[in-house]
Amino acid sequence: MTRPPRAISVPRTTIAILAALAVALTCLIAVSAPAEAAPQRKVSLKTSATTVHVGSKVSLSGKVTRTKKRIKVRVQKQTGKKWRTVRTVRTQRTGTYKLSITLTAAGRTKFRVLAPKTGRLKAKASRTRTVTARPRPRATPAPKPPAPQPRTTLISRSPSGAGADGGSGFPAVAADGTWTAYVSDSSNLVTGATQAAGDVYATNNATGATVRVSRPPSGGYGSGRSEAPSISADGRWIAYRSRAMEMAAGGRGPDHFQVFLWDRENPDATQLISSKQPGWSSSHESGVPSISDDGNRVVWSTSATNLVDEDTGGRSNAFLWTRGEGVTVLTRASGGGSADGDSVNPVISGNGRFVAFTSSATNLLARESSATPSAYVIDLSAATTSPVLVSRAATGGQPDGDSAAESLSDDGRFITFSSSADDISAGHTGGHHDVFVWDRLAPSTAAVLVSRRMGGGAADERSRHGDISGDGRYVSYVSWASDIAPGDENGASDIFLWDRTSPAATSSLISAGAAGKAGNQQSGWYARTSRNGRHIVYTSYATDLVSGDDNRREDVFLWDRRR
């Protein structure tokens, strides 16, 4: 039989010691345990881009944790070793934030976001983010489309586009460039034409449609030649001269040139205007007419003695027809009475106020002048129509050569004339005619030489028939010179264009083919310019100005700058 284990007896002292050791161990464990950590928050930061151009915006966004209300956070950037606050932004209730900053300088910029200390939460900064700003590249301008090149169009052609079967000349262009009037000996310019004896035509420059202007009211053809048209600004009115008295209803008298006025809106009501009484012609031939922009005034010259009651002295004088008023004589002696020399080829300004003309009379001015033909201008609005000398020497007074008035700007300020005198302007040596422009508002200033050679000075041959644009900027003219513009190698007359705003610049060659060289035959005798100088009409025998011109006749061409 097994004996039960004997009980171990532990002394009380030992038990007390063990209890004390247990308490001490418990205290030691409590002391060595760490204290509870303070709550921590996190701050995140993202940028919308790491590289941008200077001047661009970059978006900064992120989130602040452990926040139950909106707080302000500071956006900082590093400057040297320090952080500088550049913006503050308030977070949403969820702790998110977002803002944009514009980078104004090139380089690298470090950003961070700093959340403030709140309660037991310490201030906390996000990680840094770097954004690089690069200089913005210069914008490359879009290439400009090539400037439209001038274009030359054949005007005197048949409805089918074939060349005219006769010569054409005396062109005139409407101020707005819409219509061209001219004379032609052709029989194929309009449908049904049968005569080729010199008629006036008008062509719509946009459509090419052509109408016969010199047409009797009864139809058919006139009994004599018609020529020298002058056209109003919008192309409605055309003044021309004709030997056919039947152009106007009831017209009768000698079969010499008379001046008629045609209305495109009423083509069968042509008026005889070189007449004192309706239907009766003047007693002598009438010169080339010139019409105002509105068609209400026409000037021409004639030695007729039956147009006005005053004694005209049997000389050629400049006459003015005004709608509703009739005919008046313009060229009178300064003290009254008739002029003692011929006055010819008057031209009227677009506004109908000024008339320039050529005269060899010595008594037009208060002081006696030379009998050498000179250019004058009259102001029709003045109380007395006393002429002013245009072709004056640079020092004032009569020049030492003959001169001829040729055109005026619309307001009559600028007047072109040609002269063989060598004392008109500096650098002009004379010996042949050259084209000049004179400023009526600066009468003491010398006229400017238009037909100058490349590099300056007078050209090596004569130039005539300067026609100034209505705005006074451009002058077209015909010249036989070979040193005015590059590409002129044909040894014949050509058409040139001069710009008054660049008086020393080289004139442009207008009567040129596609290669920029002068046509293979002569061009001229006349050229006419639209109001803004965009359109120029002229005549030429050249066959290489446009393709398909094989009629070997003098034709009318339209030059269009197209800009």
CSV table of C-alpha atoms in Angstrom, one decimal, residues 191-525:
chain,number,residue,atom,x,y,z
A,191,THR,CA,-23.0,89.8,-131.1
A,192,GLY,CA,-24.5,90.9,-134.4
A,193,ALA,CA,-22.0,93.6,-135.2
A,194,THR,CA,-21.4,94.3,-138.8
A,195,GLN,CA,-19.5,97.6,-139.0
A,196,ALA,CA,-15.8,98.1,-138.3
A,197,ALA,CA,-15.5,101.9,-138.6
A,198,GLY,CA,-14.6,103.1,-135.1
A,199,ASP,CA,-17.2,102.8,-132.3
A,200,VAL,CA,-17.1,103.3,-128.6
A,201,TYR,CA,-17.6,100.2,-126.4
A,202,ALA,CA,-17.9,99.5,-122.6
A,203,THR,CA,-16.8,96.2,-121.1
A,204,ASN,CA,-17.7,95.0,-117.6
A,205,ASN,CA,-14.4,94.1,-116.2
A,206,ALA,CA,-15.8,91.3,-113.9
A,207,THR,CA,-18.0,89.5,-116.4
A,208,GLY,CA,-16.4,90.5,-119.7
A,209,ALA,CA,-19.8,91.5,-121.2
A,210,THR,CA,-19.4,94.3,-123.7
A,211,VAL,CA,-22.0,96.9,-125.0
A,212,ARG,CA,-21.7,99.3,-127.9
A,213,VAL,CA,-22.0,102.9,-126.6
A,214,SER,CA,-21.9,104.8,-129.9
A,215,ARG,CA,-25.3,103.6,-131.1
A,216,PRO,CA,-28.0,105.9,-132.6
A,217,PRO,CA,-31.4,105.8,-130.8
A,218,SER,CA,-32.9,104.3,-133.9
A,219,GLY,CA,-30.4,101.5,-133.9
A,220,GLY,CA,-27.8,100.5,-136.4
A,221,TYR,CA,-24.6,102.4,-136.8
A,222,GLY,CA,-23.5,106.0,-137.0
A,223,SER,CA,-22.4,107.6,-140.2
A,224,GLY,CA,-19.0,108.7,-138.8
A,225,ARG,CA,-16.3,107.6,-136.4
A,226,SER,CA,-16.7,107.8,-132.6
A,227,GLU,CA,-13.8,107.8,-130.1
A,228,ALA,CA,-12.1,109.2,-127.0
A,229,PRO,CA,-14.5,108.0,-124.2
A,230,SER,CA,-14.3,109.4,-120.7
A,231,ILE,CA,-16.2,107.4,-118.0
A,232,SER,CA,-17.9,108.4,-114.7
A,233,ALA,CA,-16.8,106.8,-111.4
A,234,ASP,CA,-19.4,104.0,-111.4
A,235,GLY,CA,-19.3,103.5,-115.2
A,236,ARG,CA,-22.9,104.8,-115.8
A,237,TRP,CA,-22.0,107.9,-117.8
A,238,ILE,CA,-19.7,108.0,-120.8
A,239,ALA,CA,-18.8,111.1,-122.7
A,240,TYR,CA,-17.2,110.7,-126.1
A,241,ARG,CA,-16.8,112.5,-129.3
A,242,SER,CA,-18.3,111.4,-132.7
A,243,ARG,CA,-18.6,112.6,-136.2
A,244,ALA,CA,-22.1,110.9,-136.4
A,245,MET,CA,-24.7,113.6,-135.6
A,246,GLU,CA,-27.4,110.9,-135.4
A,247,MET,CA,-26.0,109.7,-132.1
A,248,ALA,CA,-28.5,112.0,-130.4
A,249,ALA,CA,-32.1,112.4,-131.4
A,250,GLY,CA,-32.6,115.3,-133.7
A,251,GLY,CA,-28.9,115.9,-134.0
A,252,ARG,CA,-27.9,117.9,-137.1
A,253,GLY,CA,-25.1,120.0,-138.3
A,254,PRO,CA,-21.6,119.6,-139.9
A,255,ASP,CA,-20.1,116.1,-139.7
A,256,HIS,CA,-17.1,117.1,-137.5
A,257,PHE,CA,-16.4,115.8,-134.0
A,258,GLN,CA,-19.0,116.7,-131.4
A,259,VAL,CA,-19.3,115.7,-127.8
A,260,PHE,CA,-22.0,113.3,-126.7
A,261,LEU,CA,-23.1,111.9,-123.3
A,262,TRP,CA,-24.3,108.3,-123.0
A,263,ASP,CA,-26.3,106.8,-120.0
A,264,ARG,CA,-25.9,103.1,-119.4
A,265,GLU,CA,-29.3,103.1,-117.6
A,266,ASN,CA,-31.0,104.8,-120.6
A,267,PRO,CA,-28.8,103.9,-123.6
A,268,ASP,CA,-31.2,105.2,-126.2
A,269,ALA,CA,-31.2,108.8,-124.8
A,270,THR,CA,-27.7,109.9,-125.8
A,271,GLN,CA,-27.3,113.7,-125.4
A,272,LEU,CA,-25.4,116.1,-127.7
A,273,ILE,CA,-23.7,118.4,-125.2
A,274,SER,CA,-21.4,120.4,-127.4
A,275,SER,CA,-24.3,122.5,-128.3
A,276,LYS,CA,-26.0,125.8,-127.3
A,277,GLN,CA,-29.4,124.7,-128.5
A,278,PRO,CA,-30.7,121.1,-128.4
A,279,GLY,CA,-29.8,119.3,-131.6
A,280,TRP,CA,-27.5,122.0,-133.0
A,281,SER,CA,-23.8,121.2,-133.1
A,282,SER,CA,-20.9,123.5,-132.5
A,283,SER,CA,-19.4,125.3,-135.5
A,284,HIS,CA,-16.0,123.6,-135.2
A,285,GLU,CA,-14.6,120.2,-134.1
A,286,SER,CA,-14.6,119.3,-130.4
A,287,GLY,CA,-11.6,117.9,-128.7
A,288,VAL,CA,-11.3,115.0,-126.3
A,289,PRO,CA,-13.9,115.2,-123.4
A,290,SER,CA,-13.3,114.6,-119.7
A,291,ILE,CA,-16.2,113.8,-117.3
A,292,SER,CA,-16.6,114.3,-113.5
A,293,ASP,CA,-17.2,111.3,-111.2
A,294,ASP,CA,-20.9,111.9,-110.9
A,295,GLY,CA,-21.4,112.5,-114.7
A,296,ASN,CA,-22.8,116.0,-114.1
A,297,ARG,CA,-19.9,117.9,-115.7
A,298,VAL,CA,-18.0,117.5,-118.9
A,299,VAL,CA,-15.1,119.6,-120.2
A,300,TRP,CA,-13.6,119.7,-123.7
A,301,SER,CA,-11.9,122.2,-126.0
A,302,THR,CA,-13.1,123.7,-129.3
A,303,SER,CA,-12.6,126.8,-131.4
A,304,ALA,CA,-16.4,126.9,-132.1
A,305,THR,CA,-17.9,130.4,-131.8
A,306,ASN,CA,-21.6,129.4,-131.4
A,307,LEU,CA,-21.6,127.7,-128.0
A,308,VAL,CA,-21.7,130.8,-125.8
A,309,ASP,CA,-22.7,134.5,-126.3
A,310,GLU,CA,-19.2,135.8,-125.4
A,311,ASP,CA,-16.6,136.5,-128.0
A,312,THR,CA,-14.2,133.6,-128.0
A,313,GLY,CA,-11.8,135.3,-130.4
A,314,GLY,CA,-11.8,132.4,-132.8
A,315,ARG,CA,-9.2,130.6,-130.6
A,316,SER,CA,-9.6,127.1,-129.1
A,317,ASN,CA,-11.0,127.4,-125.6
A,318,ALA,CA,-11.9,125.1,-122.8
A,319,PHE,CA,-15.6,124.7,-122.3
A,320,LEU,CA,-17.7,123.3,-119.5
A,321,TRP,CA,-21.1,121.6,-119.7
A,322,THR,CA,-23.1,121.3,-116.5
A,323,ARG,CA,-26.2,119.2,-116.2
A,324,GLY,CA,-29.2,121.5,-116.1
A,325,GLU,CA,-27.2,124.6,-116.8
A,326,GLY,CA,-25.7,124.2,-120.2
A,327,VAL,CA,-22.3,125.3,-121.6
A,328,THR,CA,-19.9,128.0,-120.4
A,329,VAL,CA,-16.4,129.1,-121.6
A,330,LEU,CA,-13.6,128.7,-119.0
A,331,THR,CA,-10.6,130.3,-120.6
A,332,ARG,CA,-10.8,134.1,-120.6
A,333,ALA,CA,-8.3,136.9,-120.3
A,334,SER,CA,-7.5,138.0,-116.8
A,335,GLY,CA,-9.1,141.4,-117.4
A,336,GLY,CA,-12.1,139.9,-119.3
A,337,GLY,CA,-12.4,139.3,-123.0
A,338,SER,CA,-11.0,136.4,-125.1
A,339,ALA,CA,-7.7,134.7,-124.6
A,340,ASP,CA,-5.0,135.5,-127.2
A,341,GLY,CA,-3.9,131.9,-127.6
A,342,ASP,CA,-5.3,128.4,-127.9
A,343,SER,CA,-6.3,126.5,-124.8
A,344,VAL,CA,-6.7,122.7,-125.3
A,345,ASN,CA,-7.1,119.3,-123.7
A,346,PRO,CA,-8.9,120.3,-120.5
A,347,VAL,CA,-9.4,117.6,-117.8
A,348,ILE,CA,-11.7,117.8,-114.8
A,349,SER,CA,-11.2,116.5,-111.3
A,350,GLY,CA,-13.4,113.7,-110.0
A,351,ASN,CA,-15.3,116.1,-107.7
A,352,GLY,CA,-16.0,118.4,-110.6
A,353,ARG,CA,-14.5,121.4,-109.0
A,354,PHE,CA,-11.1,121.8,-110.7
A,355,VAL,CA,-10.2,121.9,-114.4
A,356,ALA,CA,-6.6,121.7,-115.7
A,357,PHE,CA,-5.7,122.6,-119.3
A,358,THR,CA,-2.9,123.5,-121.6
A,359,SER,CA,-2.7,127.0,-123.1
A,360,SER,CA,-0.4,129.2,-125.1
A,361,ALA,CA,-2.3,132.4,-124.3
A,362,THR,CA,-0.3,135.2,-122.8
A,363,ASN,CA,-3.1,137.1,-121.1
A,364,LEU,CA,-4.7,134.4,-118.8
A,365,LEU,CA,-2.7,135.7,-115.8
A,366,ALA,CA,-2.6,139.2,-114.4
A,367,ARG,CA,1.0,139.4,-115.5
A,368,GLU,CA,1.9,138.8,-119.1
A,369,SER,CA,3.1,135.2,-119.6
A,370,SER,CA,5.0,133.4,-122.3
A,371,ALA,CA,3.3,132.1,-125.4
A,372,THR,CA,5.0,128.7,-124.8
A,373,PRO,CA,2.3,126.1,-124.0
A,374,SER,CA,1.9,125.8,-120.3
A,375,ALA,CA,-0.3,123.9,-117.8
A,376,TYR,CA,-2.9,125.8,-115.8
A,377,VAL,CA,-5.7,124.9,-113.3
A,378,ILE,CA,-9.0,126.7,-112.6
A,379,ASP,CA,-11.1,126.4,-109.4
A,380,LEU,CA,-14.7,126.5,-110.6
A,381,SER,CA,-16.0,127.2,-107.1
A,382,ALA,CA,-14.0,130.5,-106.9
A,383,ALA,CA,-15.7,133.8,-107.4
A,384,THR,CA,-13.6,134.4,-110.5
A,385,THR,CA,-12.2,131.5,-112.5
A,386,SER,CA,-8.7,132.9,-112.7
A,387,PRO,CA,-6.2,130.2,-113.7
A,388,VAL,CA,-3.2,129.3,-111.7
A,389,LEU,CA,0.1,128.3,-113.4
A,390,VAL,CA,0.9,124.6,-112.7
A,391,SER,CA,4.0,124.0,-114.8
A,392,ARG,CA,6.1,126.6,-113.1
A,393,ALA,CA,9.9,126.7,-112.8
A,394,ALA,CA,11.4,125.6,-109.5
A,395,THR,CA,12.2,129.2,-108.8
A,396,GLY,CA,8.7,130.3,-109.8
A,397,GLY,CA,7.4,131.8,-113.0
A,398,GLN,CA,7.3,130.4,-116.5
A,399,PRO,CA,9.6,127.4,-117.3
A,400,ASP,CA,12.0,127.4,-120.2
A,401,GLY,CA,10.1,124.7,-122.2
A,402,ASP,CA,6.6,123.7,-123.2
A,403,SER,CA,4.3,121.8,-120.9
A,404,ALA,CA,0.9,120.0,-121.1
A,405,ALA,CA,-1.7,119.4,-118.4
A,406,GLU,CA,-2.7,115.8,-118.1
A,407,SER,CA,-4.7,114.8,-115.1
A,408,LEU,CA,-5.9,115.7,-111.6
A,409,SER,CA,-6.7,113.8,-108.4
A,410,ASP,CA,-10.3,113.5,-107.3
A,411,ASP,CA,-10.0,116.5,-105.0
A,412,GLY,CA,-7.9,118.5,-107.4
A,413,ARG,CA,-5.0,118.8,-105.1
A,414,PHE,CA,-2.4,116.9,-107.2
A,415,ILE,CA,-2.0,117.7,-110.9
A,416,THR,CA,0.2,115.8,-113.4
A,417,PHE,CA,1.8,117.5,-116.4
A,418,SER,CA,4.5,116.7,-118.9
A,419,SER,CA,7.2,119.2,-119.8
A,420,SER,CA,10.4,119.5,-121.8
A,421,ALA,CA,11.7,122.3,-119.5
A,422,ASP,CA,14.9,121.7,-117.6
A,423,ASP,CA,14.1,124.1,-114.7
A,424,ILE,CA,11.0,122.4,-113.3
A,425,SER,CA,12.8,120.4,-110.6
A,426,ALA,CA,16.3,119.6,-109.5
A,427,GLY,CA,17.9,116.8,-111.3
A,428,HIS,CA,15.9,117.2,-114.5
A,429,THR,CA,18.0,118.1,-117.4
A,430,GLY,CA,15.3,118.6,-120.0
A,431,GLY,CA,15.8,117.9,-123.7
A,432,HIS,CA,12.6,115.8,-123.9
A,433,HIS,CA,9.2,115.5,-122.1
A,434,ASP,CA,9.0,114.0,-118.7
A,435,VAL,CA,6.1,113.6,-116.3
A,436,PHE,CA,5.7,115.7,-113.1
A,437,VAL,CA,3.2,116.0,-110.3
A,438,TRP,CA,2.5,119.3,-108.6
A,439,ASP,CA,0.8,119.9,-105.3
A,440,ARG,CA,-1.8,122.7,-105.5
A,441,LEU,CA,-1.7,123.1,-101.7
A,442,ALA,CA,2.0,123.8,-101.8
A,443,PRO,CA,2.3,126.0,-104.9
A,444,SER,CA,5.8,127.3,-104.0
A,445,THR,CA,7.2,123.8,-103.8
A,446,ALA,CA,8.8,122.5,-107.0
A,447,ALA,CA,7.0,119.8,-108.9
A,448,VAL,CA,8.2,116.2,-108.4
A,449,LEU,CA,9.8,114.3,-111.3
A,450,VAL,CA,7.8,111.1,-111.8
A,451,SER,CA,9.5,109.6,-114.9
A,452,ARG,CA,12.8,109.1,-113.3
A,453,ARG,CA,15.4,106.5,-114.1
A,454,MET,CA,16.5,103.8,-111.7
A,455,GLY,CA,18.7,105.5,-109.2
A,456,GLY,CA,17.2,108.9,-109.7
A,457,GLY,CA,17.4,111.7,-112.3
A,458,ALA,CA,15.7,112.1,-115.7
A,459,ALA,CA,15.2,109.0,-117.8
A,460,ASP,CA,17.0,108.5,-121.1
A,461,GLU,CA,13.9,109.1,-123.3
A,462,ARG,CA,10.6,111.0,-123.3
A,463,SER,CA,7.6,110.2,-121.1
A,464,ARG,CA,4.1,111.5,-121.5
A,465,HIS,CA,0.4,111.1,-120.5
A,466,GLY,CA,0.7,110.9,-116.7
A,467,ASP,CA,-2.6,109.8,-115.2
A,468,ILE,CA,-3.0,110.2,-111.4
A,469,SER,CA,-5.2,107.9,-109.4
A,470,GLY,CA,-8.2,109.5,-107.7
A,471,ASP,CA,-6.7,109.3,-104.3
A,472,GLY,CA,-3.5,111.1,-105.5
A,473,ARG,CA,-1.1,108.3,-104.7
A,474,TYR,CA,-0.3,106.6,-108.0
A,475,VAL,CA,0.7,107.9,-111.5
A,476,SER,CA,0.6,105.8,-114.6
A,477,TYR,CA,2.4,107.0,-117.7
A,478,VAL,CA,3.9,105.9,-121.0
A,479,SER,CA,7.6,106.2,-121.7
A,480,TRP,CA,10.1,105.4,-124.4
A,481,ALA,CA,12.9,105.2,-121.9
A,482,SER,CA,14.9,102.0,-121.2
A,483,ASP,CA,16.2,102.9,-117.8
A,484,ILE,CA,13.1,103.4,-115.7
A,485,ALA,CA,12.5,99.8,-114.4
A,486,PRO,CA,14.2,96.4,-114.7
A,487,GLY,CA,12.9,94.1,-117.4
A,488,ASP,CA,12.4,96.8,-120.0
A,489,GLU,CA,14.5,95.5,-122.9
A,490,ASN,CA,12.1,95.8,-125.8
A,491,GLY,CA,13.3,99.2,-127.1
A,492,ALA,CA,9.7,100.4,-127.4
A,493,SER,CA,7.2,102.5,-125.4
A,494,ASP,CA,5.9,100.9,-122.2
A,495,ILE,CA,3.5,101.6,-119.3
A,496,PHE,CA,4.9,102.4,-115.9
A,497,LEU,CA,3.4,103.1,-112.4
A,498,TRP,CA,4.9,105.5,-109.9
A,499,ASP,CA,4.0,105.7,-106.2
A,500,ARG,CA,3.9,109.2,-104.8
A,501,THR,CA,4.4,108.0,-101.2
A,502,SER,CA,7.8,106.6,-102.3
A,503,PRO,CA,8.9,109.3,-104.7
A,504,ALA,CA,12.5,108.1,-104.9
A,505,ALA,CA,11.5,104.5,-105.5
A,506,THR,CA,11.7,102.9,-109.0
A,507,SER,CA,8.6,102.9,-111.1
A,508,SER,CA,6.9,99.5,-111.7
A,509,LEU,CA,6.7,98.1,-115.2
A,510,ILE,CA,3.1,97.5,-116.0
A,511,SER,CA,3.1,96.4,-119.6
A,512,ALA,CA,4.9,93.1,-118.8
A,513,GLY,CA,4.3,89.5,-119.6
A,514,ALA,CA,4.3,86.6,-117.1
A,515,ALA,CA,8.1,86.6,-116.9
A,516,GLY,CA,8.1,90.2,-115.8
A,517,LYS,CA,9.7,91.5,-118.9
A,518,ALA,CA,8.3,94.2,-121.2
A,519,GLY,CA,6.0,93.0,-123.9
A,520,ASN,CA,7.4,92.2,-127.3
A,521,GLN,CA,5.8,95.2,-129.0
A,522,GLN,CA,5.1,98.8,-128.0
A,523,SER,CA,2.5,99.7,-125.4
A,524,GLY,CA,0.8,103.1,-125.0
A,525,TRP,CA,-0.2,105.8,-126.1
